[in-house]
PDB file of C-alpha atoms in Angstrom:
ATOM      1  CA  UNK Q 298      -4.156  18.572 -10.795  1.00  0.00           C
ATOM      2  CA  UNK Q 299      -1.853  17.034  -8.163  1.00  0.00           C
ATOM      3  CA  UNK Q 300       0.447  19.309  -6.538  1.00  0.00           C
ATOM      4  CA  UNK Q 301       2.901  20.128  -3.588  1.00  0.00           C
ATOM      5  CA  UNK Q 302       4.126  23.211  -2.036  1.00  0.00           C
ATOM      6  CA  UNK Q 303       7.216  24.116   0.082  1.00  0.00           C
ATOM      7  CA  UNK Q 304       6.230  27.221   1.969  1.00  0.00           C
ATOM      8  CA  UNK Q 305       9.942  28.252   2.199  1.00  0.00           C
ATOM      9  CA  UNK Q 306      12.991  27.935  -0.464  1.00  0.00           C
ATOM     10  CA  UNK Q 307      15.709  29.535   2.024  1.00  0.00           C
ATOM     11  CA  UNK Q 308      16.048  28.530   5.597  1.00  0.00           C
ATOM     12  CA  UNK Q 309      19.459  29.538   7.525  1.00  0.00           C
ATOM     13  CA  UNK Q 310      19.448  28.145  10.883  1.00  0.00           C
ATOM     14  CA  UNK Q 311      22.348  27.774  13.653  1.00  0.00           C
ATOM     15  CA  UNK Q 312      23.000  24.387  14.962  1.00  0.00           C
ATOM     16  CA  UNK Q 313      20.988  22.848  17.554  1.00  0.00           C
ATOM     17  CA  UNK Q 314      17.970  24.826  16.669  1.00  0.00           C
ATOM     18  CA  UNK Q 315      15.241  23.664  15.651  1.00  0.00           C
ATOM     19  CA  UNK Q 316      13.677  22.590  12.537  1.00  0.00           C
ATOM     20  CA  UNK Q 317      10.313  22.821  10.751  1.00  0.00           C
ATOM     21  CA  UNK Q 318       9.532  22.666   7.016  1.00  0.00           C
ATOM     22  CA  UNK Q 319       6.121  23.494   6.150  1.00  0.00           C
ATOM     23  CA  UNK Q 320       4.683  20.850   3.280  1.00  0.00           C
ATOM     24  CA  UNK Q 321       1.111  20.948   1.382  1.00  0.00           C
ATOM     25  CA  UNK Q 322      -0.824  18.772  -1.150  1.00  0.00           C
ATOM     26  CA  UNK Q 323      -3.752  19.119  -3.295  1.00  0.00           C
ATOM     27  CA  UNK Q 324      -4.506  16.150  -3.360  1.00  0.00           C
ATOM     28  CA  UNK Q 325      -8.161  15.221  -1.536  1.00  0.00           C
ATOM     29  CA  UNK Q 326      -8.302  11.467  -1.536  1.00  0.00           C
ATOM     30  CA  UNK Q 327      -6.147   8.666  -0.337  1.00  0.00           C
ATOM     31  CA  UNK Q 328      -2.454   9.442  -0.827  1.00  0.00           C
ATOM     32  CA  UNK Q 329       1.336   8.912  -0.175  1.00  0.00           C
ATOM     33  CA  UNK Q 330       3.880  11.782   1.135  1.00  0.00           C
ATOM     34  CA  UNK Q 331       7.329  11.545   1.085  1.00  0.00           C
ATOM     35  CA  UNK Q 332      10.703  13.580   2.250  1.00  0.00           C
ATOM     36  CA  UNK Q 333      13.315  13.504   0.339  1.00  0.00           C
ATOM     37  CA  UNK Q 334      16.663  14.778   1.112  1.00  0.00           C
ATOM     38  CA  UNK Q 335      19.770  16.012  -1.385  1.00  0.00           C
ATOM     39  CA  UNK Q 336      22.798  16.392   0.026  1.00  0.00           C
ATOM     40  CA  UNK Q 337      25.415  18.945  -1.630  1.00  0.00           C
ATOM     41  CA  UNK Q 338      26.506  16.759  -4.412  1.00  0.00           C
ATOM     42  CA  UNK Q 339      24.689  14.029  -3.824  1.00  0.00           C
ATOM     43  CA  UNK Q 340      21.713  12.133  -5.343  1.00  0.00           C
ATOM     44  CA  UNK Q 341      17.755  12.663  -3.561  1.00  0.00           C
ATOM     45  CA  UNK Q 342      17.615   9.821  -0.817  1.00  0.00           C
ATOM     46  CA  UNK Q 343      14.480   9.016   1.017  1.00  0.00           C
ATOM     47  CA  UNK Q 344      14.015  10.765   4.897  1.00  0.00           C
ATOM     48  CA  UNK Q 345      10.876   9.095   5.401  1.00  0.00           C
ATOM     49  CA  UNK Q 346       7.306   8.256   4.203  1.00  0.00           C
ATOM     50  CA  UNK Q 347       3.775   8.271   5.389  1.00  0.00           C
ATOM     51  CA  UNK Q 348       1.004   5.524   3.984  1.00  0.00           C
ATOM     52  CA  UNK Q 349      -1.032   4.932   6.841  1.00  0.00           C
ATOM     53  CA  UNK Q 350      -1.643   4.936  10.270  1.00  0.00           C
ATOM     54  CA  UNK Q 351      -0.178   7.016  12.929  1.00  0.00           C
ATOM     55  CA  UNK Q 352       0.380   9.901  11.206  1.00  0.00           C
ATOM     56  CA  UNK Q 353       3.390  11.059  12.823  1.00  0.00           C
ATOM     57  CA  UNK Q 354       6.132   9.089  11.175  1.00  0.00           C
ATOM     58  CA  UNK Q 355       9.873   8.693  11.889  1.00  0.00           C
ATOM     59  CA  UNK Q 356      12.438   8.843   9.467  1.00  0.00           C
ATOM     60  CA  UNK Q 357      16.199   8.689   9.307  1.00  0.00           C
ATOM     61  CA  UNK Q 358      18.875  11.061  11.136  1.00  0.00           C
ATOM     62  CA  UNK Q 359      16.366  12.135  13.545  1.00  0.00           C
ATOM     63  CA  UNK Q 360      13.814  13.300  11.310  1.00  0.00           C
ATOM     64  CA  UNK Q 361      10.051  13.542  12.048  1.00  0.00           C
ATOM     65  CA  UNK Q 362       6.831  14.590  10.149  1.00  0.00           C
ATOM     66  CA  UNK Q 363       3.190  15.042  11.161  1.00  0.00           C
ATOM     67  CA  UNK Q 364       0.770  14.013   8.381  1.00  0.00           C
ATOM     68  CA  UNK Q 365      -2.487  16.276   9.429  1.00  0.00           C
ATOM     69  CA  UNK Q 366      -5.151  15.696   7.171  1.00  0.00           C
ATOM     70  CA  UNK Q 367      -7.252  18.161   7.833  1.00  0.00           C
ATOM     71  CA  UNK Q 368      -5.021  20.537   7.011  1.00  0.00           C
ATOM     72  CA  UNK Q 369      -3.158  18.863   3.857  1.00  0.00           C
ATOM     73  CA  UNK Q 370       0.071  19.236   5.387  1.00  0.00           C
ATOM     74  CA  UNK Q 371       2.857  16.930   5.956  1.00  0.00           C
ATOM     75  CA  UNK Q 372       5.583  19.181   7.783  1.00  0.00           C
ATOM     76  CA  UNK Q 373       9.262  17.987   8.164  1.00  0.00           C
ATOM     77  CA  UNK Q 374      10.436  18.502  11.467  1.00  0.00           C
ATOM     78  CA  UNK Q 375      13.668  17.728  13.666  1.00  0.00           C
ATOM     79  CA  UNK Q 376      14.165  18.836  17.566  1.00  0.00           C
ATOM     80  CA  UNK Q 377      17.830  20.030  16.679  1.00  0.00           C
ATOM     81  CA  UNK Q 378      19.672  20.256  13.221  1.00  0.00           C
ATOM     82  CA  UNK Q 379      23.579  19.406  12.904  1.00  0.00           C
ATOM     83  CA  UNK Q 380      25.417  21.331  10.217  1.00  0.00           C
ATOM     84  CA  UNK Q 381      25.581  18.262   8.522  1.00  0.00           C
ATOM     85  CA  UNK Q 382      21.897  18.544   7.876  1.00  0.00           C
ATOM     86  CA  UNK Q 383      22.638  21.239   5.270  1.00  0.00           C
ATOM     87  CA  UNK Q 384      20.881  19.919   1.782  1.00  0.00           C
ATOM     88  CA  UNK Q 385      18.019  20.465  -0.103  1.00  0.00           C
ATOM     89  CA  UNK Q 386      14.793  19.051   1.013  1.00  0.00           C
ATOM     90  CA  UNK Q 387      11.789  18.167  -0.717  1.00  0.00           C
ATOM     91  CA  UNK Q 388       8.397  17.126  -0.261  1.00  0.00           C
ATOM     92  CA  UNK Q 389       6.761  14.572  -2.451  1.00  0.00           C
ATOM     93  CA  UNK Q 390       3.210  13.252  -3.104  1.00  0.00           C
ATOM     94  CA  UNK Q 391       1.670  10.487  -4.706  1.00  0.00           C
ATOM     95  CA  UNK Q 392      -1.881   9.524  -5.092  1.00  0.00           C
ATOM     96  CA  UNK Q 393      -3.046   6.320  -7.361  1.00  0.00           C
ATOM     97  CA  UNK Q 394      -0.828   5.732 -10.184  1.00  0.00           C
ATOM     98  CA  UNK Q 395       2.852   5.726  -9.560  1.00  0.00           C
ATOM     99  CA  UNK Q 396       2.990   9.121 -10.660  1.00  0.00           C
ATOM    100  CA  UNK Q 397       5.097  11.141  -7.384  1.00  0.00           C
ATOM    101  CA  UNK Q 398       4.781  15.038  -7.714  1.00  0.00           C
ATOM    102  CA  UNK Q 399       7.985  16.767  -6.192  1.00  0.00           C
ATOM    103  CA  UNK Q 400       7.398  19.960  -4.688  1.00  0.00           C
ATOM    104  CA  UNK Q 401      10.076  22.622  -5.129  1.00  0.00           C
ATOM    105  CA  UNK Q 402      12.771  21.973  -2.755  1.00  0.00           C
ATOM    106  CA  UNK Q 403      13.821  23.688   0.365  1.00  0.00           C
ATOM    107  CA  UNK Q 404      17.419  24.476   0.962  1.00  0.00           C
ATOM    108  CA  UNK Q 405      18.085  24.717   4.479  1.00  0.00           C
ATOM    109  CA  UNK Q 406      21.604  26.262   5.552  1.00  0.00           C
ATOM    110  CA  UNK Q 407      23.163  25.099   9.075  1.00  0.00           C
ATOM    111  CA  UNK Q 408      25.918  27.660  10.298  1.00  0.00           C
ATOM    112  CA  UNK Q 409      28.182  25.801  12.531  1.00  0.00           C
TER     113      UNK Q 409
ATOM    114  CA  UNK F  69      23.920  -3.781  -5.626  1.00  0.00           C
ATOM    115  CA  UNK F  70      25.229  -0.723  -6.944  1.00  0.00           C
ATOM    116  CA  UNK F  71      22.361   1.785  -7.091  1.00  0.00           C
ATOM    117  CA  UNK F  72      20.991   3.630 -10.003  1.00  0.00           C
ATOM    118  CA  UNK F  73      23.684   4.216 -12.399  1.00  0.00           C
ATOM    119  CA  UNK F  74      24.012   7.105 -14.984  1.00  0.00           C
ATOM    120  CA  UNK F  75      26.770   8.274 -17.379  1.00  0.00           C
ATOM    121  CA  UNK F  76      27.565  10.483 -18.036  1.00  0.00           C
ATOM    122  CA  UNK F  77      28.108  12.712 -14.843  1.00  0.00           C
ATOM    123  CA  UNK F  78      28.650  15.511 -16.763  1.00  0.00           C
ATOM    124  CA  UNK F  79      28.301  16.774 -20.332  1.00  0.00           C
ATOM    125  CA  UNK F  80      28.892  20.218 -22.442  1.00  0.00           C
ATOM    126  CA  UNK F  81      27.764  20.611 -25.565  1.00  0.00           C
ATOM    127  CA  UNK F  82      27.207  23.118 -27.964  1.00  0.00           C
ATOM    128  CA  UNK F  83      23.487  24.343 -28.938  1.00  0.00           C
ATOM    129  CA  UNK F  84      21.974  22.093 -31.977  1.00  0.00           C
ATOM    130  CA  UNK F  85      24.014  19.085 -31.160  1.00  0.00           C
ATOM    131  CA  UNK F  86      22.619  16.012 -30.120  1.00  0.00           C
ATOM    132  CA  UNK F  87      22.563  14.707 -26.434  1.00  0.00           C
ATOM    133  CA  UNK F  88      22.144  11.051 -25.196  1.00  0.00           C
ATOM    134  CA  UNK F  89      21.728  10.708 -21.089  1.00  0.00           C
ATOM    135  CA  UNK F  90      21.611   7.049 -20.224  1.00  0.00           C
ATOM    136  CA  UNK F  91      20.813   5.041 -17.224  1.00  0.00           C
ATOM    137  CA  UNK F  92      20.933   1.689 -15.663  1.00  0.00           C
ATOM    138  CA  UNK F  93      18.043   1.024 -12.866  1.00  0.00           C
ATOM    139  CA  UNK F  94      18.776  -1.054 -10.137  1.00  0.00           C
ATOM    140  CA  UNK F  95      17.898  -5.120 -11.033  1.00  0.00           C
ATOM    141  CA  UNK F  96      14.326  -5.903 -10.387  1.00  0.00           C
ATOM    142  CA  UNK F  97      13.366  -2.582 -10.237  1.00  0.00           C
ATOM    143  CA  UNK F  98      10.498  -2.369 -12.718  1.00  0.00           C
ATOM    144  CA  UNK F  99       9.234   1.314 -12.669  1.00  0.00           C
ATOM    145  CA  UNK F 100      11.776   3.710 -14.192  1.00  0.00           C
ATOM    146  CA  UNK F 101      11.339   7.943 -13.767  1.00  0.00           C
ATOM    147  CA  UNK F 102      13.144  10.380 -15.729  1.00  0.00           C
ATOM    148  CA  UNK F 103      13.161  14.010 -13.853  1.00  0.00           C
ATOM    149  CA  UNK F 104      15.184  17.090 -14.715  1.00  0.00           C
ATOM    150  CA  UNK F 105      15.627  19.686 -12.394  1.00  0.00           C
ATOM    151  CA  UNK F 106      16.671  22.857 -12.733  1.00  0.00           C
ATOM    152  CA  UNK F 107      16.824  26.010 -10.325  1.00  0.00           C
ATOM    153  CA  UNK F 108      13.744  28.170 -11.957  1.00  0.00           C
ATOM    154  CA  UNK F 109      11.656  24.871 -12.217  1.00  0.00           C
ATOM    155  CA  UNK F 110      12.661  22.938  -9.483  1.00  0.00           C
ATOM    156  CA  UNK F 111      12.227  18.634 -10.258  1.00  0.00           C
ATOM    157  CA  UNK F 112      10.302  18.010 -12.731  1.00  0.00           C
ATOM    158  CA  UNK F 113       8.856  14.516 -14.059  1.00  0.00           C
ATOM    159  CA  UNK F 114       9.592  13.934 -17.197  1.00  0.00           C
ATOM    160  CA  UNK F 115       8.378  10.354 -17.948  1.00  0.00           C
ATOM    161  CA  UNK F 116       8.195   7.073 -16.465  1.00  0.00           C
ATOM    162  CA  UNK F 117       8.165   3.513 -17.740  1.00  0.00           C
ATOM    163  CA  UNK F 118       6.504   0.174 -16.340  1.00  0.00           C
ATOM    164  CA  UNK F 119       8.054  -2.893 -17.662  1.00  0.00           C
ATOM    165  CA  UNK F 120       9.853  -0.897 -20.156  1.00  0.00           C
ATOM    166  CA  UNK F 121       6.562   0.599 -21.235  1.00  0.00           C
ATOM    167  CA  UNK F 122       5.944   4.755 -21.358  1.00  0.00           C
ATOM    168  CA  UNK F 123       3.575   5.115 -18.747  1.00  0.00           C
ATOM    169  CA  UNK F 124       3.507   8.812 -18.893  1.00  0.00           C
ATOM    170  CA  UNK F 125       5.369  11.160 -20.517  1.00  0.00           C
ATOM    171  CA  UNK F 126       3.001  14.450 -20.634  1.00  0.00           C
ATOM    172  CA  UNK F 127       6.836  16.080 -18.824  1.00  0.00           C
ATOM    173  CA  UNK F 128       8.607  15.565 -21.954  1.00  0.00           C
ATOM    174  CA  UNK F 129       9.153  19.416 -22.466  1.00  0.00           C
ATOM    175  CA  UNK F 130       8.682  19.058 -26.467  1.00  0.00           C
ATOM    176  CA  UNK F 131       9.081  16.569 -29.439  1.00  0.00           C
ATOM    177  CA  UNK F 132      13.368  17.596 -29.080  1.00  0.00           C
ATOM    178  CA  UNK F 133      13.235  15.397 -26.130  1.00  0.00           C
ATOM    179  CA  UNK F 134      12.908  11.426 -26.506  1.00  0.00           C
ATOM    180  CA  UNK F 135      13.066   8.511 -23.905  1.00  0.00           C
ATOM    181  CA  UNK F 136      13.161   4.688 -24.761  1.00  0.00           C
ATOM    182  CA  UNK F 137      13.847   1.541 -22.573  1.00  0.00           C
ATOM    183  CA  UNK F 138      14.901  -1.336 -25.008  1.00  0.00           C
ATOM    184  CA  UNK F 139      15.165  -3.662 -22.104  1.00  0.00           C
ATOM    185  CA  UNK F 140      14.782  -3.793 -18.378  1.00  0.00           C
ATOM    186  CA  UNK F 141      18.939  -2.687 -17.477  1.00  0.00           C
ATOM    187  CA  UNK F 142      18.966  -0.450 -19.794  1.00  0.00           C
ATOM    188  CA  UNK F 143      16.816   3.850 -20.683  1.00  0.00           C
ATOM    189  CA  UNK F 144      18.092   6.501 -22.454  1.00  0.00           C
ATOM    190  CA  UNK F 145      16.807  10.226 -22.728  1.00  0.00           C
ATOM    191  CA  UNK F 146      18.222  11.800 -26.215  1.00  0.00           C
ATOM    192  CA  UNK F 147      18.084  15.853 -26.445  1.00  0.00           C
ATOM    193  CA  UNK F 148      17.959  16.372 -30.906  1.00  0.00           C
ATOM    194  CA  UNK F 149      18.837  19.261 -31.115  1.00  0.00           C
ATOM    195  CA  UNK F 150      20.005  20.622 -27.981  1.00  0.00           C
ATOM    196  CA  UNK F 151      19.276  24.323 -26.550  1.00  0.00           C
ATOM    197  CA  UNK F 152      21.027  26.298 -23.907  1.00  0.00           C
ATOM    198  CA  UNK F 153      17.594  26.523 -22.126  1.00  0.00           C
ATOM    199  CA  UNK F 154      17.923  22.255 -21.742  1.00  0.00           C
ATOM    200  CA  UNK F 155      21.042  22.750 -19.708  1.00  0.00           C
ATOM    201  CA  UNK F 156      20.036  20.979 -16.053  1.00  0.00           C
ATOM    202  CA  UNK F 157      20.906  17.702 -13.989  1.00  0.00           C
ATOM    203  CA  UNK F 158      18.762  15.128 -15.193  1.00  0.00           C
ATOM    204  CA  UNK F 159      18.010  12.423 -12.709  1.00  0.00           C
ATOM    205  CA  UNK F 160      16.746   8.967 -13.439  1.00  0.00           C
ATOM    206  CA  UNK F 161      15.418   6.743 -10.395  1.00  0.00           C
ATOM    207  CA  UNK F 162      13.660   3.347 -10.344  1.00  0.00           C
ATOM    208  CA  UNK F 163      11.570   1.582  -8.258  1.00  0.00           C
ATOM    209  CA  UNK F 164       9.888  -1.355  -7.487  1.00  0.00           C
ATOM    210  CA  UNK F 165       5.842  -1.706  -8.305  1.00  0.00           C
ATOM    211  CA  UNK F 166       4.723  -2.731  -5.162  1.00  0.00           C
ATOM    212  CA  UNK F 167       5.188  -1.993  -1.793  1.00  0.00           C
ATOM    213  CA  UNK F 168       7.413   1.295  -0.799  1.00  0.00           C
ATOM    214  CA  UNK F 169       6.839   3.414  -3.776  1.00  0.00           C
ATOM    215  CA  UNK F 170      10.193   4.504  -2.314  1.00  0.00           C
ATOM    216  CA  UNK F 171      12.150   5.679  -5.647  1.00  0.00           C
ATOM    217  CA  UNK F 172      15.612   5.597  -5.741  1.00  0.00           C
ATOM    218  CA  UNK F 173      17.880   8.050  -7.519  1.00  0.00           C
ATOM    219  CA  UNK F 174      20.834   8.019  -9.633  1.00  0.00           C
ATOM    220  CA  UNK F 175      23.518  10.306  -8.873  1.00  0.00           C
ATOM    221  CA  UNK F 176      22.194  12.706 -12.035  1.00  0.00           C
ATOM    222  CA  UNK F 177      23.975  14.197 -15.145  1.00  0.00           C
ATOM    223  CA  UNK F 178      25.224  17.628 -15.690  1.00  0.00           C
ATOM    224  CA  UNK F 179      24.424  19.209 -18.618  1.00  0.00           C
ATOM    225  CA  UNK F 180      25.558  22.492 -20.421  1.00  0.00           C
ATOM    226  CA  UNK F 181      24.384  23.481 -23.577  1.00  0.00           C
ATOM    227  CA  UNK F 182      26.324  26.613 -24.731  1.00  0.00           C
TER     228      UNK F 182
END
C-alpha cells in the first residue's frame, strides 16, 4: 500500500538556520508529491508540488524540495527559516486515482 | 470566492449523542475529501466523493461514521453515536479533477466528545 514518512515529528531550530525535512514514499511508479503547510490555527495550504520535470521545485515563502527518485525522497528544504515559519508540515503523495496519502506531519519550532 | 467552508468550528458533545460536521466546497470544485486528524494518528483520509459520488471510503473508521453529498455545495459527515475516542479536527477540502490535484482545505472542526 501507498505510504509516506516524515523522518522527524519535532524540529526546534533558531532563526536564520537552515532547514531540511526529510520525506519518503512507497510508491514505485509514476506519482505526485506535495508539501503542505499548517500554520498554528490555521487550515493545511499548499507549499509546493512536484509532477514532472526538473525535479527540484520551488514553492512559496522561499521553500524548496528535491524530488530524487532513486531514493524515494522528496525533502523540504529552505536556506534560512523566519520564526514565522513555525507550523506543521506535511508531506503528501499521490499516485493514479485521486487518492493523496498524508504523511504524519512535522512540527518545526523557530525560536526568535 | 470564499474557500472551503465548514461549521461548525467547534463542537462538544457528550458520548452517545449524535454529531453532524458539514461542509461547503469551493464552486466547481468536483472532488470532495473528508480527513480527520488527530495527534496519535496524524491526517487521516476518511472518504472522498467525485461528482457527489463515494469514491472511497475504506477511512471511514466504522459503520458510527457516515458521509453523504446530496448535491455539489453541499457534504456532511454524521458521528451516531459519538465516542470520546472520535474527538479530533475534522477537515474537509475539495478540489478540482484535473490539473493541480492541489486540494484545498477548510479551516476544520473541533470536536470533543466527553
Amino acid at each position: 500500500a501507498q505510504s509516506v514518512s516524515q523522518h522527524n515529528h519535532h524540529v526546534i531550530l533558531s532563526e536564520a538556520a537552515s532547514l531540511e525535512l526529510g520525506c519518503n514514499y512507497s510508491y514505485g511508479g509514476t506519482v505526485n508529491l506535495f508539501w503542505y503547510v499548517q500554520y498554528p490555527g490555521q487550515h493545511l495550504q499548499l507549499l509546493l508540488k512536484y509532477f514532472s520535470g526538473d525535479p527540484l521545485v520551488k514553492g512559496i515563502k522561499g521553500f524548496e524540495a528535491e524530488f530524487i527518485k532513486s531514493k524515494f525522497s522528496f525533502n523540504l528544504r529552505k536556506p534560512s527559516v523566519q520564526w514565522s515559519d513555525t507550523a506543521e508540515y506535511f508531506c503528501a503523495s499521490r499516485s493514479g486515482g485521486f487518492k493523496t496519502i498524508f504523511g504524519a506531519g512535522t512540527r518545526l519550532f523557530v525560536k526568535a | 470566492d470564499a474557500g472551503v467552508i465548514q461549521s461548525p468550528r467547534h463542537e462538544v458533545t457528550e458520548m452517545g449523542q449524535e454529531v453532524t460536521l458539514r461542509c461547503k466546497p469551493i464552486s466547481g470544485h468536483d472532488y470532495l475529501f473528508w480527513y480527520r486528524q488527530t495527534m496519535m494518528r496524524g491526517l487521516e483520509l476518511l472518504i472522498y466523493f467525485n461528482n457527489n459520488v463515494p469514491i472511497d471510503d475504506s477511512g471511514m473508521p466504522e459503520d458510527r461514521f457516515s458521509a453523504k453529498m446530496p448535491n455539489a455545495s453541499f457534504s456532511t459527515l454524521k458521528i451516531q453515536p459519538s465516542e470520546p475516542r472520535d474527538s479530533a479536527v475534522y477537515f474537509c477540502a475539495s478540489s478540482f479533477g484535473t490539473g493541480s490535484y492541489e486540494q484545498y482545505f477548510g479551516p476544520g472542526t473541533r470536536l470533543t466528545v466527553t
